[in-house]
mmCIF file of C-alpha atoms in Angstrom:
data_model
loop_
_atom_site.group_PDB
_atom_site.id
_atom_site.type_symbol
_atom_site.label_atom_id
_atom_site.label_comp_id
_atom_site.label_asym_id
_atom_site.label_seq_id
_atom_site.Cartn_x
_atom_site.Cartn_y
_atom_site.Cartn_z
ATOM 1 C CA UNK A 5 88.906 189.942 -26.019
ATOM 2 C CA UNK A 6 87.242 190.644 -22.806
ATOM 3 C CA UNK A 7 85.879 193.854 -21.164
ATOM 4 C CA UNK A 8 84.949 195.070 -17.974
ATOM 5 C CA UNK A 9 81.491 194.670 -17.755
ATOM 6 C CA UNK A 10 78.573 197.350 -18.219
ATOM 7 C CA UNK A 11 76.028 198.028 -15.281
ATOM 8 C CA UNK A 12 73.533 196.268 -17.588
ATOM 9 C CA UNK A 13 75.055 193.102 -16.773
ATOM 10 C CA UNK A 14 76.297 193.900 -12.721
ATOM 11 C CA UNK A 15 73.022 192.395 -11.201
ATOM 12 C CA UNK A 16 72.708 189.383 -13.281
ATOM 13 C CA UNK A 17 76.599 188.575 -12.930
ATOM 14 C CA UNK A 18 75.862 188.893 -9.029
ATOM 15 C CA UNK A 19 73.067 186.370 -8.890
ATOM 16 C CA UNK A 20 75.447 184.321 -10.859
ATOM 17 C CA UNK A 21 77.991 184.419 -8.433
ATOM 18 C CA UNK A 22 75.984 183.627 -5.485
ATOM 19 C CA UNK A 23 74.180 180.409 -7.298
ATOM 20 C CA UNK A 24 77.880 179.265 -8.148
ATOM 21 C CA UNK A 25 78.794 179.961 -4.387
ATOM 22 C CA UNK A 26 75.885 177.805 -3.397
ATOM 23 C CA UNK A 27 76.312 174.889 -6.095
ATOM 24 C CA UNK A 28 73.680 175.302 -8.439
ATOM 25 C CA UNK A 29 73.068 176.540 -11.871
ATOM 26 C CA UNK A 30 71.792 179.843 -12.020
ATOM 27 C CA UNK A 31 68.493 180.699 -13.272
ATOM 28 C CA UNK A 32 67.377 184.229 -14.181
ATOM 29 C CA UNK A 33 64.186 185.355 -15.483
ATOM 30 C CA UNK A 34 63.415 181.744 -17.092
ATOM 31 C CA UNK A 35 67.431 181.195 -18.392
ATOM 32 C CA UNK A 36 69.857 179.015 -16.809
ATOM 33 C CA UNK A 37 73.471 180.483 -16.997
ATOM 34 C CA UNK A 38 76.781 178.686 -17.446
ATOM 35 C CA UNK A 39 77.589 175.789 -15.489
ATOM 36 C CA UNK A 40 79.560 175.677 -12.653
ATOM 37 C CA UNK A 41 82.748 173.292 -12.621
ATOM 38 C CA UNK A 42 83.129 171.507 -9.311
ATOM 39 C CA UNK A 43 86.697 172.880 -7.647
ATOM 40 C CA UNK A 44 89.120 170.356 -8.642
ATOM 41 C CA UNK A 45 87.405 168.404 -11.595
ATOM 42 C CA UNK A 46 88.475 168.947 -15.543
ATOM 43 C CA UNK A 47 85.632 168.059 -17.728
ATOM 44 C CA UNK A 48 86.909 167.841 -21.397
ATOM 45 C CA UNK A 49 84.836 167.542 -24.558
ATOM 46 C CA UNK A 50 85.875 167.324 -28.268
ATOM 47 C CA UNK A 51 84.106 170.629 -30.751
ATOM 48 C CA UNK A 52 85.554 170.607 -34.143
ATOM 49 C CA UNK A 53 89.145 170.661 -35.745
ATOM 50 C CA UNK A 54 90.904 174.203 -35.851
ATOM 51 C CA UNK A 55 89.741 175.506 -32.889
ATOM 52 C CA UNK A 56 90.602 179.126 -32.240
ATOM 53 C CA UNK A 57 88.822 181.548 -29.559
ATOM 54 C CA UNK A 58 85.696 181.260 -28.072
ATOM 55 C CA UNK A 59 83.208 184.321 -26.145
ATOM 56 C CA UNK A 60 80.041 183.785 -23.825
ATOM 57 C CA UNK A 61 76.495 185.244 -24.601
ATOM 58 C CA UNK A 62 74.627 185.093 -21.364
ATOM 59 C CA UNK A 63 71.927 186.594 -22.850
ATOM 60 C CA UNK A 64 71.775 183.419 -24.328
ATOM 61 C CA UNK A 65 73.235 181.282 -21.974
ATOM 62 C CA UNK A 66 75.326 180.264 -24.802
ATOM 63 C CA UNK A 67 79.468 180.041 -25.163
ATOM 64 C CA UNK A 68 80.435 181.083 -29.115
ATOM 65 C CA UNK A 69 83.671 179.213 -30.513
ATOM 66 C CA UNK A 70 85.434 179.611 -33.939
ATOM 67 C CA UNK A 71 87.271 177.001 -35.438
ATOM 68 C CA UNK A 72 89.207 177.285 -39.406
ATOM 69 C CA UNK A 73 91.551 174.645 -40.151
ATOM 70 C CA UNK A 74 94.278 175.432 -42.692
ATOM 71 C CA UNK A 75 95.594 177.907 -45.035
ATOM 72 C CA UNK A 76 94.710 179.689 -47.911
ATOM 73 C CA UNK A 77 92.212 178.163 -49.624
ATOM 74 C CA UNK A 78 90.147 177.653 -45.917
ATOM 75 C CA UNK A 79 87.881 175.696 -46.869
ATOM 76 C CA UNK A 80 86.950 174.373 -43.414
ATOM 77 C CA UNK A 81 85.562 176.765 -40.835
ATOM 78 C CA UNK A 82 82.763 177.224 -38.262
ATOM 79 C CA UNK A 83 80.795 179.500 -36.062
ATOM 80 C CA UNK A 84 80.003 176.985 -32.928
ATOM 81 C CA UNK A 85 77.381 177.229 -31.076
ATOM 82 C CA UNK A 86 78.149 175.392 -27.583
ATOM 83 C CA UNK A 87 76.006 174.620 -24.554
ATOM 84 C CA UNK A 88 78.052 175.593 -21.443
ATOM 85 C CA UNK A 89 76.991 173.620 -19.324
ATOM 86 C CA UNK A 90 77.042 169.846 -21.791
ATOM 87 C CA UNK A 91 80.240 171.203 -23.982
ATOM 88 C CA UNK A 92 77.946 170.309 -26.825
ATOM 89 C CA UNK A 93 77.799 171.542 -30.467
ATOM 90 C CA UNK A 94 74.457 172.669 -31.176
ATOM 91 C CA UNK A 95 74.736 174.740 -34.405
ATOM 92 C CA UNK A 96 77.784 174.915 -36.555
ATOM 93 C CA UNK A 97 77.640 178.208 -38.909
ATOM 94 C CA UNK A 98 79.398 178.013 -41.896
ATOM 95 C CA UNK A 99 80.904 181.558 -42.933
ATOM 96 C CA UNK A 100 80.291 182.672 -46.048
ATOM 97 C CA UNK A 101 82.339 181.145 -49.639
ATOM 98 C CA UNK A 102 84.325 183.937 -50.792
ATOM 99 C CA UNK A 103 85.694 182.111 -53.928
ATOM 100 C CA UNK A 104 83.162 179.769 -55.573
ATOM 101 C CA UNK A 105 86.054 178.080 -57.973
ATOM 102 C CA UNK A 106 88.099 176.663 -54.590
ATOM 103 C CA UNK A 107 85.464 176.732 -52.259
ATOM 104 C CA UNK A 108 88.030 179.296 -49.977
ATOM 105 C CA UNK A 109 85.362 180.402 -46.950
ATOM 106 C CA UNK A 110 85.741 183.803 -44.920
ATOM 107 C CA UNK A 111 86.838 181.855 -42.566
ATOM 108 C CA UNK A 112 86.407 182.964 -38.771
ATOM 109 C CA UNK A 113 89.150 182.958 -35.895
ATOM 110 C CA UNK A 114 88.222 185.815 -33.135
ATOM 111 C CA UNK A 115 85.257 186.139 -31.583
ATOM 112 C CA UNK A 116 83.478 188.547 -29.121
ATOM 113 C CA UNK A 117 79.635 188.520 -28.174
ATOM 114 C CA UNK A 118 77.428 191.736 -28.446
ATOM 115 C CA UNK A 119 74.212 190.617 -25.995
ATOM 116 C CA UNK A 120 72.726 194.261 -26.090
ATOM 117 C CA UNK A 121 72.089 194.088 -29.982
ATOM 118 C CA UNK A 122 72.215 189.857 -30.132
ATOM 119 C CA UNK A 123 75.175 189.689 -32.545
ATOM 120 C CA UNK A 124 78.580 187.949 -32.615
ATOM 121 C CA UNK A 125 81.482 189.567 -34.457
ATOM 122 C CA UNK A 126 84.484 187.475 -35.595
ATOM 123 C CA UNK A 127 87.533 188.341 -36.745
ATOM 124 C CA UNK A 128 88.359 186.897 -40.872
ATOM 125 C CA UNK A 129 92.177 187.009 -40.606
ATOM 126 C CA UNK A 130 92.697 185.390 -44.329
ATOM 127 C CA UNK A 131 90.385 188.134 -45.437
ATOM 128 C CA UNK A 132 91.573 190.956 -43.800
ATOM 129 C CA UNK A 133 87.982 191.843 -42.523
ATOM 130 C CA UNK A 134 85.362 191.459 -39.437
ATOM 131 C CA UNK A 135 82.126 189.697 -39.549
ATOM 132 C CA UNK A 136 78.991 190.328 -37.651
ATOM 133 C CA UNK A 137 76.172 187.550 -37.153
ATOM 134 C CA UNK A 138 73.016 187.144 -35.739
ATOM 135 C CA UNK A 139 72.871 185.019 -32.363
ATOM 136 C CA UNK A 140 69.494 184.145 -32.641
ATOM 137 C CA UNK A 141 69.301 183.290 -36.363
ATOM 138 C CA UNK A 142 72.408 182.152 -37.129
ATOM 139 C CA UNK A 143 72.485 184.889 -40.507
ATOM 140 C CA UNK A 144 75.461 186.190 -41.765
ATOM 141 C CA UNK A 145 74.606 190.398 -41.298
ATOM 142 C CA UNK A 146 77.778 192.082 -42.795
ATOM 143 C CA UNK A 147 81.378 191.826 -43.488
ATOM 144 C CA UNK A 148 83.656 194.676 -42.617
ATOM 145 C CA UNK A 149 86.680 195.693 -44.787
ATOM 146 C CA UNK A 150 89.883 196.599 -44.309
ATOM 147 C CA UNK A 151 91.157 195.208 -41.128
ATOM 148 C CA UNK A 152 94.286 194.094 -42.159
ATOM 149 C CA UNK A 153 94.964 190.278 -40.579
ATOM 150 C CA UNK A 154 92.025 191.144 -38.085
ATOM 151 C CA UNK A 155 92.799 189.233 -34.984
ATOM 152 C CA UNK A 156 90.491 189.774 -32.503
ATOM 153 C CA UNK A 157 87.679 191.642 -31.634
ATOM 154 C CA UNK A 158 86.536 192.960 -28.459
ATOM 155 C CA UNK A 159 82.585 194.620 -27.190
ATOM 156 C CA UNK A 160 82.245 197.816 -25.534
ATOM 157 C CA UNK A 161 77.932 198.166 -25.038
ATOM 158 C CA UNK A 162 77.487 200.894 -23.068
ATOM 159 C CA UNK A 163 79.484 202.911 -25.629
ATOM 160 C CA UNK A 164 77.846 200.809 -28.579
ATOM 161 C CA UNK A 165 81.341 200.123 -30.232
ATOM 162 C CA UNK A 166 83.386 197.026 -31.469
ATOM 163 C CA UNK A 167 87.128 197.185 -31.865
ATOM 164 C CA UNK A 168 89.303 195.130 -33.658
ATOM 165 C CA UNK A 169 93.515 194.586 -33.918
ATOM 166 C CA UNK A 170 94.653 195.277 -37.453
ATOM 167 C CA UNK A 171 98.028 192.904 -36.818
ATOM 168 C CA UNK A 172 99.679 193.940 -40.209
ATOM 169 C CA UNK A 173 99.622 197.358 -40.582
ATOM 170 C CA UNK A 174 99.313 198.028 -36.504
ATOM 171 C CA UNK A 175 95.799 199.770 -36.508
ATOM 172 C CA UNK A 176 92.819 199.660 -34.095
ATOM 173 C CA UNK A 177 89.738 200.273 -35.361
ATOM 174 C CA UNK A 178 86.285 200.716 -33.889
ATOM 175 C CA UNK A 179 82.745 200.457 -35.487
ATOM 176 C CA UNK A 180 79.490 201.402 -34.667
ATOM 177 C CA UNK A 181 77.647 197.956 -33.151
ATOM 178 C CA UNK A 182 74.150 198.857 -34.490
ATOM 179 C CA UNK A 183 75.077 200.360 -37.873
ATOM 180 C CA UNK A 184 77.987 198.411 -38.405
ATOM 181 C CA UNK A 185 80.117 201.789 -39.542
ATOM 182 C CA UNK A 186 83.839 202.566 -38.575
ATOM 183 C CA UNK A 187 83.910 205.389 -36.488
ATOM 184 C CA UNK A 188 87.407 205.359 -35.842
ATOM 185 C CA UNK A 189 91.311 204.376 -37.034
ATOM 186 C CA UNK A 190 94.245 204.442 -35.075
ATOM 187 C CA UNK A 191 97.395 203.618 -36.353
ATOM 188 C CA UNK A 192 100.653 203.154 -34.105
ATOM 189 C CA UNK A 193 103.607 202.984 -36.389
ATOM 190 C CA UNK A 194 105.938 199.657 -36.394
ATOM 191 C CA UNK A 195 103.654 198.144 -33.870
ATOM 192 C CA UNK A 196 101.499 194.709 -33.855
ATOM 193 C CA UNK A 197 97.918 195.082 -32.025
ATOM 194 C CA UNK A 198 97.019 191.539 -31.090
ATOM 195 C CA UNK A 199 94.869 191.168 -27.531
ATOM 196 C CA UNK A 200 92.424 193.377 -26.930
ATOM 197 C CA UNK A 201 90.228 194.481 -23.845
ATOM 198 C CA UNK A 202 88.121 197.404 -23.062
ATOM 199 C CA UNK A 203 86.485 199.390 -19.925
ATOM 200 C CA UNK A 204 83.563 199.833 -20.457
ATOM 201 C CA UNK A 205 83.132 202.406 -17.464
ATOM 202 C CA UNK A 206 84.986 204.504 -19.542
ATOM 203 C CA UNK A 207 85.079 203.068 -23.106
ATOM 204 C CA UNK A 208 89.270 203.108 -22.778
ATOM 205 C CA UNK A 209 90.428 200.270 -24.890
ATOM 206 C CA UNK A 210 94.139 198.733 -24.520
ATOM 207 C CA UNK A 211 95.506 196.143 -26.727
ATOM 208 C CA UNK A 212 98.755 193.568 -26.352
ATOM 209 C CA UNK A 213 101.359 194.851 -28.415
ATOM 210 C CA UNK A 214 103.354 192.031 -29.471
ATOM 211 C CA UNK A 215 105.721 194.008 -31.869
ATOM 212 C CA UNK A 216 106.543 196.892 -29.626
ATOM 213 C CA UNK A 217 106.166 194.939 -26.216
ATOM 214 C CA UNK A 218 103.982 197.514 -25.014
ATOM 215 C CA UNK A 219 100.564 197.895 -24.218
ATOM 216 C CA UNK A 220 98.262 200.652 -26.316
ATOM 217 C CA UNK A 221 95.803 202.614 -24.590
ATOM 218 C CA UNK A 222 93.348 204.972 -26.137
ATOM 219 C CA UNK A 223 91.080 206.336 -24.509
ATOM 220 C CA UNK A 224 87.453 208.234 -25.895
ATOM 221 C CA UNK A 225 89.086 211.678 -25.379
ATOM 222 C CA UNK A 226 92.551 211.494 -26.320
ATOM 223 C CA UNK A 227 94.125 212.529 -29.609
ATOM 224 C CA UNK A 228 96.960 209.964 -29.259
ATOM 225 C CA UNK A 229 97.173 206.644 -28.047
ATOM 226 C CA UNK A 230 99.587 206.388 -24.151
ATOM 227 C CA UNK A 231 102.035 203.416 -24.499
ATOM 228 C CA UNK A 232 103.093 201.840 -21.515
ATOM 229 C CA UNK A 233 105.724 199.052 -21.543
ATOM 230 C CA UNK A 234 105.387 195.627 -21.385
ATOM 231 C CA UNK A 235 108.371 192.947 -22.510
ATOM 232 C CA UNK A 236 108.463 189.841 -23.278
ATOM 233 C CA UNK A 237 106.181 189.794 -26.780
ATOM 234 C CA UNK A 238 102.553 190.388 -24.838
ATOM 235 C CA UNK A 239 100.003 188.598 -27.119
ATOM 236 C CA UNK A 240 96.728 188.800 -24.828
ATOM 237 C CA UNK A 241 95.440 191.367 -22.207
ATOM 238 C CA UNK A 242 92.815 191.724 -19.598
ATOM 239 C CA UNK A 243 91.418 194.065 -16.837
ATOM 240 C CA UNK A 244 90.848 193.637 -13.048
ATOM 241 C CA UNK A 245 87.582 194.231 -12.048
ATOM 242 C CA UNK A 246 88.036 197.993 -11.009
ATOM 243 C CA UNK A 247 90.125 198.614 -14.232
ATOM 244 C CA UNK A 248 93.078 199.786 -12.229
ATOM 245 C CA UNK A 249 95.564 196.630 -13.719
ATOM 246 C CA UNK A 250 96.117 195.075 -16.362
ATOM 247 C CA UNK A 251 97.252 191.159 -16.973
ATOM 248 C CA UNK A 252 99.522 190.705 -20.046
ATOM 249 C CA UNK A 253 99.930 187.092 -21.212
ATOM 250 C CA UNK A 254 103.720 187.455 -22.629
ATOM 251 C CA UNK A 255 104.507 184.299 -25.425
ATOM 252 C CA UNK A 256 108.167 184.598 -25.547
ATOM 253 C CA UNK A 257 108.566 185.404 -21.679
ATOM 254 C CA UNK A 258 106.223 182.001 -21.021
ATOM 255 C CA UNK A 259 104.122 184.578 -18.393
ATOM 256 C CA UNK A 260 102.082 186.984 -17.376
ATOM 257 C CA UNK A 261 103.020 190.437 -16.573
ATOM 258 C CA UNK A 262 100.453 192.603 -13.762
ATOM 259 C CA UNK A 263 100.909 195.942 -14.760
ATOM 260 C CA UNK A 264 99.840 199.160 -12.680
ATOM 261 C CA UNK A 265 97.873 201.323 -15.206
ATOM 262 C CA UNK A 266 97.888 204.643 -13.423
ATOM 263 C CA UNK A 267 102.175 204.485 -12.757
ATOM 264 C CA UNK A 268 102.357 203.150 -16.249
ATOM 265 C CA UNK A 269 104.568 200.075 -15.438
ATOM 266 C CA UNK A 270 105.034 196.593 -14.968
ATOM 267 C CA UNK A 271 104.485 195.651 -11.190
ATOM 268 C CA UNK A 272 105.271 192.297 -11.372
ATOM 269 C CA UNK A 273 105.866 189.124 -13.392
ATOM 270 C CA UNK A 274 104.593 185.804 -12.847
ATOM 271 C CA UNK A 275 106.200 182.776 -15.039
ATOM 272 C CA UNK A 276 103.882 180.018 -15.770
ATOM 273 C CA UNK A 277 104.697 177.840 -18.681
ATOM 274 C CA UNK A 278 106.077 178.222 -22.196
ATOM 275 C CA UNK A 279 104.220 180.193 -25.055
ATOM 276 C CA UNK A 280 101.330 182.143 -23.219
ATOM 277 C CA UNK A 281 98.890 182.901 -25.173
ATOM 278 C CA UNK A 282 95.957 183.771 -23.499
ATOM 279 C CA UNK A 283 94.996 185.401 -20.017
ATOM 280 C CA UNK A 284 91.570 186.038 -18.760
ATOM 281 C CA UNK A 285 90.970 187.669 -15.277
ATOM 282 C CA UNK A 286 88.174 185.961 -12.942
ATOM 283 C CA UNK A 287 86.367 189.519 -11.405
ATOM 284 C CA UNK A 288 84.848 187.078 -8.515
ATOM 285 C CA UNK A 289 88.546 185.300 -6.880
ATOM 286 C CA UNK A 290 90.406 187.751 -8.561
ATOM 287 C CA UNK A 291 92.345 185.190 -9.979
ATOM 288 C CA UNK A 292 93.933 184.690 -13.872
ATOM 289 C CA UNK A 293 94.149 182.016 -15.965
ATOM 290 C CA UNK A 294 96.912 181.922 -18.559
ATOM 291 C CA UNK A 295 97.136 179.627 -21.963
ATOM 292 C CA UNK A 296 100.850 178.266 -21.988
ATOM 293 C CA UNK A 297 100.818 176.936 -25.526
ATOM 294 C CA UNK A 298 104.036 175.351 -26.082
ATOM 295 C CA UNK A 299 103.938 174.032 -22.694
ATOM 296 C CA UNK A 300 100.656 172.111 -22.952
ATOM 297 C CA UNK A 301 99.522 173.678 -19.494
ATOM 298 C CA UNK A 302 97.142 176.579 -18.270
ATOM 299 C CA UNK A 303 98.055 178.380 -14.739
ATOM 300 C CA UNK A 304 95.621 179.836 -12.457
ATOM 301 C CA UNK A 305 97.586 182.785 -10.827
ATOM 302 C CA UNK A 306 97.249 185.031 -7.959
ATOM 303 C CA UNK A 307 98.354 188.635 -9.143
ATOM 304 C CA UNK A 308 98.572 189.690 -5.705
ATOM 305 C CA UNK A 309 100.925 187.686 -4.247
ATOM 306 C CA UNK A 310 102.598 186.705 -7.487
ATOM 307 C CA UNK A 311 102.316 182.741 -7.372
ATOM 308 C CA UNK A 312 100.975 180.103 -9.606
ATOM 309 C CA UNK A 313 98.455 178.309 -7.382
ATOM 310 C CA UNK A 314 97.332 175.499 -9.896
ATOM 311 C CA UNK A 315 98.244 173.928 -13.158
ATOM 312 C CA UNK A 316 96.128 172.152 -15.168
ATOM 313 C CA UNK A 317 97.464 169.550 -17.798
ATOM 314 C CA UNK A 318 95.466 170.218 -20.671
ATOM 315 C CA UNK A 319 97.546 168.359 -23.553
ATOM 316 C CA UNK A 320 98.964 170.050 -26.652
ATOM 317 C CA UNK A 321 98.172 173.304 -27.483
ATOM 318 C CA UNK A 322 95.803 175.419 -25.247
ATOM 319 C CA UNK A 323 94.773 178.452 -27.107
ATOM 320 C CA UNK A 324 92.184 180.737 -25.758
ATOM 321 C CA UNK A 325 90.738 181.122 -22.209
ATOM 322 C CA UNK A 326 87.125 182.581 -21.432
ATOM 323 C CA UNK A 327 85.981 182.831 -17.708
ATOM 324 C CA UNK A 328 82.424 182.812 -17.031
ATOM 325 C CA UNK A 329 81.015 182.925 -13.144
ATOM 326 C CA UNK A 330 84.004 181.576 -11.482
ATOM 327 C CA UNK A 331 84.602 178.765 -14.830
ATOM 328 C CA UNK A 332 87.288 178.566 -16.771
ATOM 329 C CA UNK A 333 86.695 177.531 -20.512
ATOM 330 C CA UNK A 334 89.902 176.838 -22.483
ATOM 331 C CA UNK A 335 90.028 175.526 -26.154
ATOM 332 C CA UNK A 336 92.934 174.149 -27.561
ATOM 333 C CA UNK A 337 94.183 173.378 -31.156
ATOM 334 C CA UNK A 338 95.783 170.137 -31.175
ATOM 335 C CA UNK A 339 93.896 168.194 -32.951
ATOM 336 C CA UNK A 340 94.651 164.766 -30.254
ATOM 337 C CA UNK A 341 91.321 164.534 -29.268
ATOM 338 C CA UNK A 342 88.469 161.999 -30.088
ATOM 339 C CA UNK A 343 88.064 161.417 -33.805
ATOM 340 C CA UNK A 344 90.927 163.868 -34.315
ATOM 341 C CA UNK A 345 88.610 166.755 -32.664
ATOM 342 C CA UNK A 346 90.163 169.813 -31.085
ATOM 343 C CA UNK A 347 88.715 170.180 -27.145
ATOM 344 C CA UNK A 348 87.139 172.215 -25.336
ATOM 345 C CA UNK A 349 88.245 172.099 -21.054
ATOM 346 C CA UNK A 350 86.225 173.218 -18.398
ATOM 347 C CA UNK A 351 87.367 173.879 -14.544
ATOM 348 C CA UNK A 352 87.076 176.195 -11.677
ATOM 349 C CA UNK A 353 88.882 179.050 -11.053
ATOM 350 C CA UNK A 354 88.421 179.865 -7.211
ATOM 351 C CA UNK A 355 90.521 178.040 -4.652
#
C-alpha cells in the first residue's frame, strides 16, 4: 500500500525532512505535519479493537486506520481518524450496514489516502468490494463491486488511478480516482495478489504474490503483466525511493527479500522475525521496517548491507507499518492493550 511519491508532494516531503532533521514539527502553509519520534523512544497508544492497516493524508496532517473485529456478520468496524502526532481518535466512521436484519457492516480492512481529490479508499474484504470516502466530511461516496476478497488498495495521483488486490480470483484492478470507474482488470491465473505498491513516475504497479511467490508487475504500456520471483510466500511490497528495488516482506520465510527490478531477481534476503507481514521503505535513511507477526517484533533493516539494525518489542501481533518523515507507525491486532484496545506504536526510523 505505498507508492513512490508524485512531484506534487517532493517539496513539501523535503521541508518535512529538514524540520524532522532539526527537531521540530513541521509547519507548511498554516498545517503542522506528522510528528517526529525522538530516536530511541516507543510511544504506544490504544485505537480500537480489530485493528488492520492504516495510510497518512498530509494534506490533512492526518494518519487513516481501519479496524473490523470478527467474522461474518461484522458488525464492528471503523474508519479512524488519528492525530499523528497525540495517537488520538478523533472521528470514528462507521461503514455502511449492508444487512439491516444482523446489523453485518461493509466492514473496512485496507486503506490508502488520495490527498489530490481528498478521499480515502478501503478495501471491504467480507464484501468483496472497495469503498471510497470523503476526508473532509467523513461521507460514505461509493462502493465498488467485484473485487473479490479486496485486500488492499494502493494511490497512484499523477496517473489519477486506484488499484486494488482481488486475493480470490488473483486479479488487479484499477479505477478511475475522480469518477470512481474501473478502467482496468488483470487477471494472473493460480496466483494471490496481496501487497501492493505503485511508481508513480511511471504509473507501474507491482503487487506481493503470496500464491505464486512472485512479484506482479504491470506496467501502463504492457499487454501482460512481467513476473519476477520471489519465495518464501511475499505478503507486502514496497519501492526504494528511485524505484529501482523492491522490498518483499515474506510470512513464511519470517523476512524480507531486496529484489533488483531491472535483473528481475532476488538480491538478497534479510531474516528478521517470524510471520512478516508488512514492510514499508523510509525514502529519507533508506531504511525498512518489517511487521514480524508471529514473532511479536518489527525490524528496522538496512537493504544495503543486509543487517537488522534494531528491533523493537511491540507485543503480540504487529500488523501494518506506515512511515511518514523518518516515523514509523505500526498497528497491531492483539487486542492486550488498555481496555482490551488494539495499539497503535510510534518510533524513529533513522539511526
Amino acid at each position: 500500500m505505498t507508492s513512490i511519491p508524485s512531484s506534487r508532494r517532493t517539496v513539501t516531503r523535503a521541508a518535512i525532512a529538514v524540520a524532522v532533521m532539526a527537531g521540530t514539527t513541521a509547519g507548511l502553509t498554516g498545517t503542522s505535519f506528522a510528528h517526529s519520534a525522538p530516536r530511541d523512544t516507543v510511544t504506544v497508544a490504544p485505537l480500537a479493537n480489530g485493528l488492520y492497516q492504516s495510510s497518512f493524508s498530509e494534506r490533512n496532517n492526518v494518519l487513516w486506520a481501519t479496524s473490523a473485529v470478527g467474522r461474518p456478520p461484522v458488525v464492528s468496524s471503523g474508519l479512524l481518524k488519528v492525530d499523528p502526532k497525540t495517537l488520538k481518535v478523533k472521528q470514528t466512521i462507521t461503514p455502511p450496514v449492508t444487512d439491516a436484519d444482523t446489523g453485518a457492516l461493509e466492514a473496512v480492512y485496507g486503506v490508502a489516502v488520495d490527498d489530490e481529490h481528498n478521499t480515502v479508499w478501503t478495501t471491504n474484504s467480507r464484501d468483496d468490494s472497495v469503498a471510497v470516502y470523503d476526508q473532509r466530511t467523513g461521507k460514505h461516496l461509493a462502493t465498488l463491486p467485484n473485487v473479490k476478497h479486496a485486500r488492499e488498495v494502493v494511490v497512484d495521483e499523477r496517473h489519477n488511478t486506484v488499484w486494488a488486490s482481488a486475493f480470490t480470483d488473483g486479479t488487479l484492478v484499477a479505477f478511475d480516482s475522480k469518477t470512481f470507474k474501473e478502467k482496468k482488470r488483470i487477471t494472473v491465473a493460480d496466483s494471490g495478489p496481496t501487497g501492493l505498491t505503485v511508481n508513480e513516475k511511471t504509473g507501474t504497479v507491482y503487487a506481493a504474490d503470496l500464491n505464486g511467490d512472485q512479484i506482479i508487475e504491470i506496467t501502463t504500456k504492457s499487454k501482460s503483466p512481467r513476473l519476477i520471483p520471489v519465495a518464501g510466500g511475499p505478503i507486502s511490497i514496497a519501492l526504494s525511493k528511485d524505484g529501482k528495488t523492491a522490498y518483499t516482506a515474506d510470512q513464511n520465510a519470517g523476512g524480507v527479500s531486496v529484489v533488483d527490478l531491472k535483473k528481475g531477481r532476488v538480491a538478497k534476503s534479510v531474516t528478521t522475525g517470524e510471520g512478516a507481514l508488512s514492510v514499508a521503505a523510509d525514502h529519507r535513511s533508506g531504511n525498512l521496517v518489517v511487521a514480524n507477526r508471529t514473532a511479536g517484533t518489527v525490524s528496522v533493516v538496512n537493504p544495503k548491507t543486509g543487517k537488522v539494525v534494531r528491533t523493537v518489542t511491540t507485543g503480540a501481533n504487529p500488523n501494518h507499518v506506515e512511515i511518514v518523515g523518518g516515523t514509523a507507525y505500526v498497528v497491531d491486532k492483539s487486542g492486550a492493550g488498555v481496555d482490551g484496545k488494539d495499539q497503535i506504536h510510534r518510533f524513529s526510523v533513522s539511526g
